[in-house]
Amino acid sequence: MADYLVKALAFNGQVRAFAVDATQTVAQAQQRHDTWHTSSAALGRTMVGAILLGYNLKDKEKLTVIVDGNGAGGKIVVDSNGQGHVRGYIQNPKVALPLNNKGKLDVRGAVGTSGTLTVRKDLGLKEPFSGQVPIIDGELGEDFTYYMAVSEQTPSCIGVSVLVDTDDCIRTSGGFMVQVMPGATDETISEIEQRVQKMPQISDLMDSGCTPEEILEWVLGKENIKFLDKLPVKFQCDCSRERFEAGLITLGKEELLTIKQEDNQAEVVCHYCNDKYHFTAEDLQRLIDCL
Ligand SMILES: [Zn+2]
């Protein structure tokens, strides 16, 4: 089934909630970047977080999440937009750390715990919005939760998950976000807290076939939820040959001449999707001629 984000209200509007199945989106990222298991989990969890944090983006409005915690994976950068398009990369795709003391993928080791989580939102205004918090945990769910509380003043509970198979393929990936609106009663909050403590891990739920709607039912109780709309989600990069051509042109005439003379061609790789664009000597000459 194709990936999607589902939006819901609960407890008569006291709570806003979102859940996403991002299995195929994260699988695309894993295949494109050929990531090893710990890198896959760190990149995938960041992708799920970026989808959840982008819950209110419209159309081409864009959000970028930068996780820079000085871990083994290096920097992680993910973009998501209001059309449900997500793309991203991890600086060191080939990280496969030993499992942590809970027998799980050591996401904290890949992410690191001495650095920052930055979120930039381009909402088509003059200045993009930007918020930054220190990385407090490194497993990312708590880090996204902390970001929402501190930077966006929205008390939330966020869970992000990636289950990697023994052959490095992505078995499941997804997550949820619950936001408590001003005016929510203590009773509602404590009911959600109790439910979250008691619920199985998201990866186990998804592995047994749970949909995003069913994940929210675990978190909030079936009788309390009103589902709103769904947004299809997929890995999609907006890079193009034209864009990289424009990038080459900015190098200037001399630099392009040097590349042409030394390499007789140029290959440009998109960081986000790993697509390669090849420029022949003739292509380079054409660019030089326009300068
Ligand atoms: Zn690309």
Coordinates of C-alpha atoms and ligand atoms in Angstrom, one line a residue:
M1 CA 0.0 0.0 0.0
A2 CA 1.3 3.5 -0.8
D3 CA 2.5 5.7 2.0
Y4 CA 0.4 8.4 3.5
L5 CA 0.0 10.8 6.4
V6 CA -3.4 10.7 8.2
K7 CA -4.7 13.7 10.2
A8 CA -7.1 13.5 13.1
L9 CA -8.7 15.3 16.0
A10 CA -9.4 13.7 19.3
F11 CA -11.1 14.3 22.6
N12 CA -13.5 16.9 21.0
G13 CA -10.7 19.0 19.6
Q14 CA -8.5 19.0 22.6
V15 CA -5.9 17.0 20.7
R16 CA -4.6 17.1 17.2
A17 CA -2.9 13.9 15.9
F18 CA -1.0 12.6 12.9
A19 CA 0.4 9.3 11.9
V20 CA 2.3 8.2 8.8
D21 CA 3.3 5.0 7.1
A22 CA 6.6 6.0 5.3
T23 CA 7.8 2.5 4.6
Q24 CA 8.2 2.9 0.8
T25 CA 9.5 6.5 1.1
V26 CA 12.3 5.3 3.5
A27 CA 12.9 2.2 1.3
Q28 CA 13.5 4.5 -1.7
A29 CA 16.0 6.5 0.4
Q30 CA 17.7 3.3 1.5
Q31 CA 18.0 2.0 -2.1
R32 CA 19.1 5.3 -3.6
H33 CA 21.8 6.0 -1.0
D34 CA 22.6 2.3 -0.4
T35 CA 22.5 3.0 3.3
W36 CA 23.6 0.4 5.9
H37 CA 21.3 -0.5 8.8
T38 CA 22.2 2.2 11.4
S39 CA 22.3 4.9 8.8
S40 CA 19.0 3.7 7.4
A41 CA 17.4 4.0 10.8
A42 CA 18.8 7.4 11.5
L43 CA 17.9 8.8 8.0
G44 CA 14.5 7.1 8.1
R45 CA 13.5 8.4 11.5
T46 CA 14.5 11.9 10.4
M47 CA 12.3 11.5 7.3
V48 CA 9.4 10.4 9.4
G49 CA 10.0 13.4 11.7
A50 CA 10.1 15.8 8.7
I51 CA 6.8 14.4 7.4
L52 CA 5.1 14.8 10.8
L53 CA 6.5 18.3 11.4
G54 CA 5.3 19.3 8.0
Y55 CA 1.7 18.4 8.9
N56 CA 0.5 22.0 8.2
L57 CA 2.5 22.8 5.1
K58 CA 0.5 23.8 2.0
D59 CA 1.3 22.8 -1.5
K60 CA 4.9 24.0 -2.3
E61 CA 5.7 25.2 1.2
K62 CA 8.8 23.4 2.3
L63 CA 10.4 22.3 5.5
T64 CA 14.0 21.2 6.0
V65 CA 15.2 19.2 9.0
I66 CA 19.0 19.2 9.7
V67 CA 20.2 16.8 12.3
D68 CA 23.8 17.5 13.2
G69 CA 24.8 15.6 16.3
N70 CA 28.3 14.6 15.5
G71 CA 27.6 10.9 15.5
A72 CA 29.0 8.3 13.2
G73 CA 26.4 9.1 10.5
G74 CA 27.4 12.7 10.2
K75 CA 24.9 15.3 9.2
I76 CA 21.4 14.2 8.1
V77 CA 19.3 16.6 5.9
V78 CA 15.7 16.0 4.9
D79 CA 13.2 18.1 3.0
S80 CA 9.5 17.6 3.0
N81 CA 6.7 19.7 1.4
G82 CA 3.0 20.2 1.4
Q83 CA 2.5 17.8 -1.5
G84 CA 3.9 15.0 0.6
H85 CA 7.2 14.9 -1.3
V86 CA 10.2 13.9 0.8
R87 CA 13.8 13.6 0.1
G88 CA 17.0 13.4 2.2
Y89 CA 20.4 12.1 2.8
I90 CA 22.9 11.1 5.5
Q91 CA 26.5 12.2 5.2
N92 CA 27.9 8.7 6.0
P93 CA 25.5 6.2 4.5
K94 CA 27.6 3.2 5.4
V95 CA 27.2 3.0 9.1
A96 CA 26.4 -0.3 10.7
L97 CA 27.1 -0.1 14.5
P98 CA 26.7 -3.0 16.9
L99 CA 23.2 -3.2 18.4
N100 CA 22.6 -1.1 21.6
N101 CA 22.1 -2.6 25.0
K102 CA 18.4 -3.0 24.3
G103 CA 19.2 -5.1 21.2
K104 CA 18.0 -2.3 18.9
L105 CA 19.7 -0.4 16.1
D106 CA 22.0 2.2 17.7
V107 CA 20.4 5.3 16.2
R108 CA 21.9 7.4 18.9
G109 CA 25.4 6.3 17.9
A110 CA 24.7 7.3 14.3
V111 CA 23.0 10.6 15.2
G112 CA 25.3 11.6 18.1
T113 CA 24.3 13.7 21.1
S114 CA 26.5 16.8 20.9
G115 CA 24.9 19.0 18.4
T116 CA 21.7 20.5 17.1
L117 CA 18.4 19.8 15.5
T118 CA 17.4 22.6 13.1
V119 CA 14.1 23.1 11.3
R120 CA 13.7 25.6 8.6
K121 CA 10.3 26.3 7.0
D122 CA 10.0 28.1 3.7
L123 CA 6.4 29.3 3.8
G124 CA 6.8 31.7 0.8
L125 CA 7.4 34.6 3.2
K126 CA 10.3 37.0 2.9
E127 CA 12.2 35.3 5.7
P128 CA 12.1 31.6 6.2
F129 CA 11.2 30.4 9.7
S130 CA 14.1 28.7 11.5
G131 CA 14.2 27.0 14.9
Q132 CA 17.0 25.1 16.6
V133 CA 17.4 23.0 19.7
P134 CA 20.3 21.0 21.1
I135 CA 20.0 17.3 20.6
I136 CA 19.0 15.9 24.0
D137 CA 18.6 12.2 23.3
G138 CA 19.8 11.2 19.9
E139 CA 17.1 8.6 19.3
L140 CA 15.2 11.4 17.5
G141 CA 11.6 10.8 18.8
E142 CA 12.4 12.8 22.0
D143 CA 14.4 15.3 20.1
F144 CA 11.5 16.1 17.8
T145 CA 9.2 16.3 20.8
Y146 CA 11.7 18.7 22.5
Y147 CA 11.9 20.8 19.4
M148 CA 8.1 21.1 19.2
A149 CA 7.9 22.1 22.8
V150 CA 10.7 24.7 22.8
S151 CA 10.7 26.1 19.3
E152 CA 7.0 25.9 18.4
Q153 CA 5.6 26.0 21.9
T154 CA 3.4 23.0 21.2
P155 CA 3.4 20.2 23.8
S156 CA 3.5 17.0 21.7
C157 CA 4.3 13.4 21.9
I158 CA 6.2 12.1 18.8
G159 CA 7.3 8.6 18.0
V160 CA 9.4 7.7 14.9
S161 CA 10.4 4.3 13.8
V162 CA 12.3 2.3 11.2
L163 CA 12.5 -1.5 11.1
V164 CA 15.4 -2.8 9.0
D165 CA 15.4 -6.4 7.8
T166 CA 18.4 -8.6 8.0
D167 CA 19.2 -8.0 4.3
D168 CA 19.3 -4.2 5.0
C169 CA 15.9 -3.6 3.3
I170 CA 13.4 -1.4 5.1
R171 CA 10.7 -3.6 6.6
T172 CA 8.5 -0.9 8.0
S173 CA 8.8 2.8 8.8
G174 CA 6.4 5.3 10.3
G175 CA 5.5 7.3 13.3
F176 CA 2.9 9.5 15.0
M177 CA 2.6 12.9 16.6
V178 CA 0.0 14.0 19.1
Q179 CA -0.3 17.7 19.9
V180 CA -2.1 18.9 23.0
M181 CA -4.1 22.1 22.3
P182 CA -4.4 24.9 24.9
G183 CA -7.4 24.0 27.0
A184 CA -6.9 20.3 27.1
T185 CA -7.9 18.8 30.4
D186 CA -5.5 17.1 32.7
E187 CA -7.7 14.0 32.4
T188 CA -7.2 13.9 28.7
I189 CA -3.4 14.4 29.0
S190 CA -3.0 11.7 31.6
E191 CA -5.2 9.3 29.5
I192 CA -2.9 9.7 26.5
E193 CA 0.2 9.4 28.7
Q194 CA -1.1 6.1 30.1
R195 CA -2.0 4.8 26.6
V196 CA 1.5 5.7 25.2
Q197 CA 3.2 3.9 28.0
K198 CA 1.2 0.8 27.5
M199 CA 1.2 0.6 23.7
P200 CA 3.6 -1.7 21.8
Q201 CA 6.5 -0.3 19.8
I202 CA 5.4 1.3 16.5
S203 CA 7.7 -1.0 14.6
D204 CA 5.9 -4.0 16.1
L205 CA 2.5 -2.6 15.4
M206 CA 3.4 -1.8 11.8
D207 CA 5.1 -5.1 11.3
S208 CA 1.8 -6.8 12.3
G209 CA 0.0 -4.8 9.6
C210 CA -1.3 -1.8 11.6
T211 CA -2.3 1.2 9.5
P212 CA -1.5 4.8 10.6
E213 CA -5.2 5.1 11.7
E214 CA -4.8 2.0 13.9
I215 CA -1.6 3.5 15.4
L216 CA -3.6 6.5 16.4
E217 CA -6.3 4.3 17.9
W218 CA -3.6 2.8 20.1
V219 CA -2.5 6.2 21.2
L220 CA -5.8 7.9 21.6
G221 CA -8.5 5.3 21.9
K222 CA -10.8 4.4 18.9
E223 CA -13.8 6.0 20.5
N224 CA -12.1 9.4 21.0
I225 CA -10.8 10.0 17.4
K226 CA -12.3 11.8 14.4
F227 CA -10.2 11.2 11.3
L228 CA -9.8 14.1 8.9
D229 CA -7.9 13.9 5.6
K230 CA -5.0 11.9 4.3
L231 CA -2.0 13.1 2.4
P232 CA -0.1 10.6 0.1
V233 CA 3.6 10.6 0.8
K234 CA 6.5 9.6 -1.4
F235 CA 10.2 10.0 -1.9
Q236 CA 10.6 12.6 -4.6
C237 CA 13.4 15.0 -5.5
D238 CA 12.9 18.1 -7.5
C239 CA 16.4 18.2 -9.0
S240 CA 16.8 18.5 -12.7
R241 CA 19.4 18.7 -15.4
E242 CA 18.6 22.4 -15.9
R243 CA 19.2 23.2 -12.2
F244 CA 22.6 21.5 -12.3
E245 CA 23.4 23.3 -15.5
A246 CA 22.7 26.6 -13.8
G247 CA 25.0 25.4 -11.0
L248 CA 27.8 24.7 -13.4
I249 CA 27.4 28.1 -15.0
T250 CA 27.9 29.8 -11.6
L251 CA 31.4 28.2 -11.5
G252 CA 32.4 30.7 -14.2
K253 CA 34.1 30.5 -17.6
E254 CA 37.6 29.8 -16.3
E255 CA 36.7 27.0 -14.0
L256 CA 34.5 25.4 -16.7
L257 CA 37.3 25.6 -19.2
T258 CA 39.6 23.9 -16.7
I259 CA 37.1 21.1 -16.1
K260 CA 36.7 20.6 -19.8
Q261 CA 40.4 20.5 -20.4
E262 CA 41.3 18.2 -17.5
D263 CA 38.3 15.8 -17.4
N264 CA 36.7 16.3 -20.8
Q265 CA 33.3 15.8 -19.1
A266 CA 31.6 16.5 -15.8
E267 CA 29.3 14.4 -13.6
V268 CA 27.2 16.0 -11.0
V269 CA 25.5 14.0 -8.3
C270 CA 22.4 15.2 -6.4
H271 CA 23.0 14.9 -2.7
Y272 CA 19.3 14.3 -1.9
C273 CA 18.4 11.5 -4.4
N274 CA 21.8 10.4 -5.7
D275 CA 20.7 10.8 -9.3
K276 CA 23.7 11.5 -11.6
Y277 CA 23.8 14.1 -14.3
H278 CA 26.4 13.7 -17.0
F279 CA 27.7 16.6 -19.1
T280 CA 29.9 15.8 -22.2
A281 CA 32.7 18.1 -23.4
E282 CA 30.2 19.5 -26.0
D283 CA 27.7 20.2 -23.2
L284 CA 30.4 22.0 -21.2
Q285 CA 31.5 24.0 -24.3
R286 CA 27.9 25.1 -24.9
L287 CA 27.8 26.4 -21.3
I288 CA 31.1 28.1 -21.7
D289 CA 29.8 29.8 -24.9
C290 CA 26.9 31.3 -23.0
L291 CA 29.2 33.1 -20.6
Ligands
ZN1 ZN 17.8 15.0 -6.7

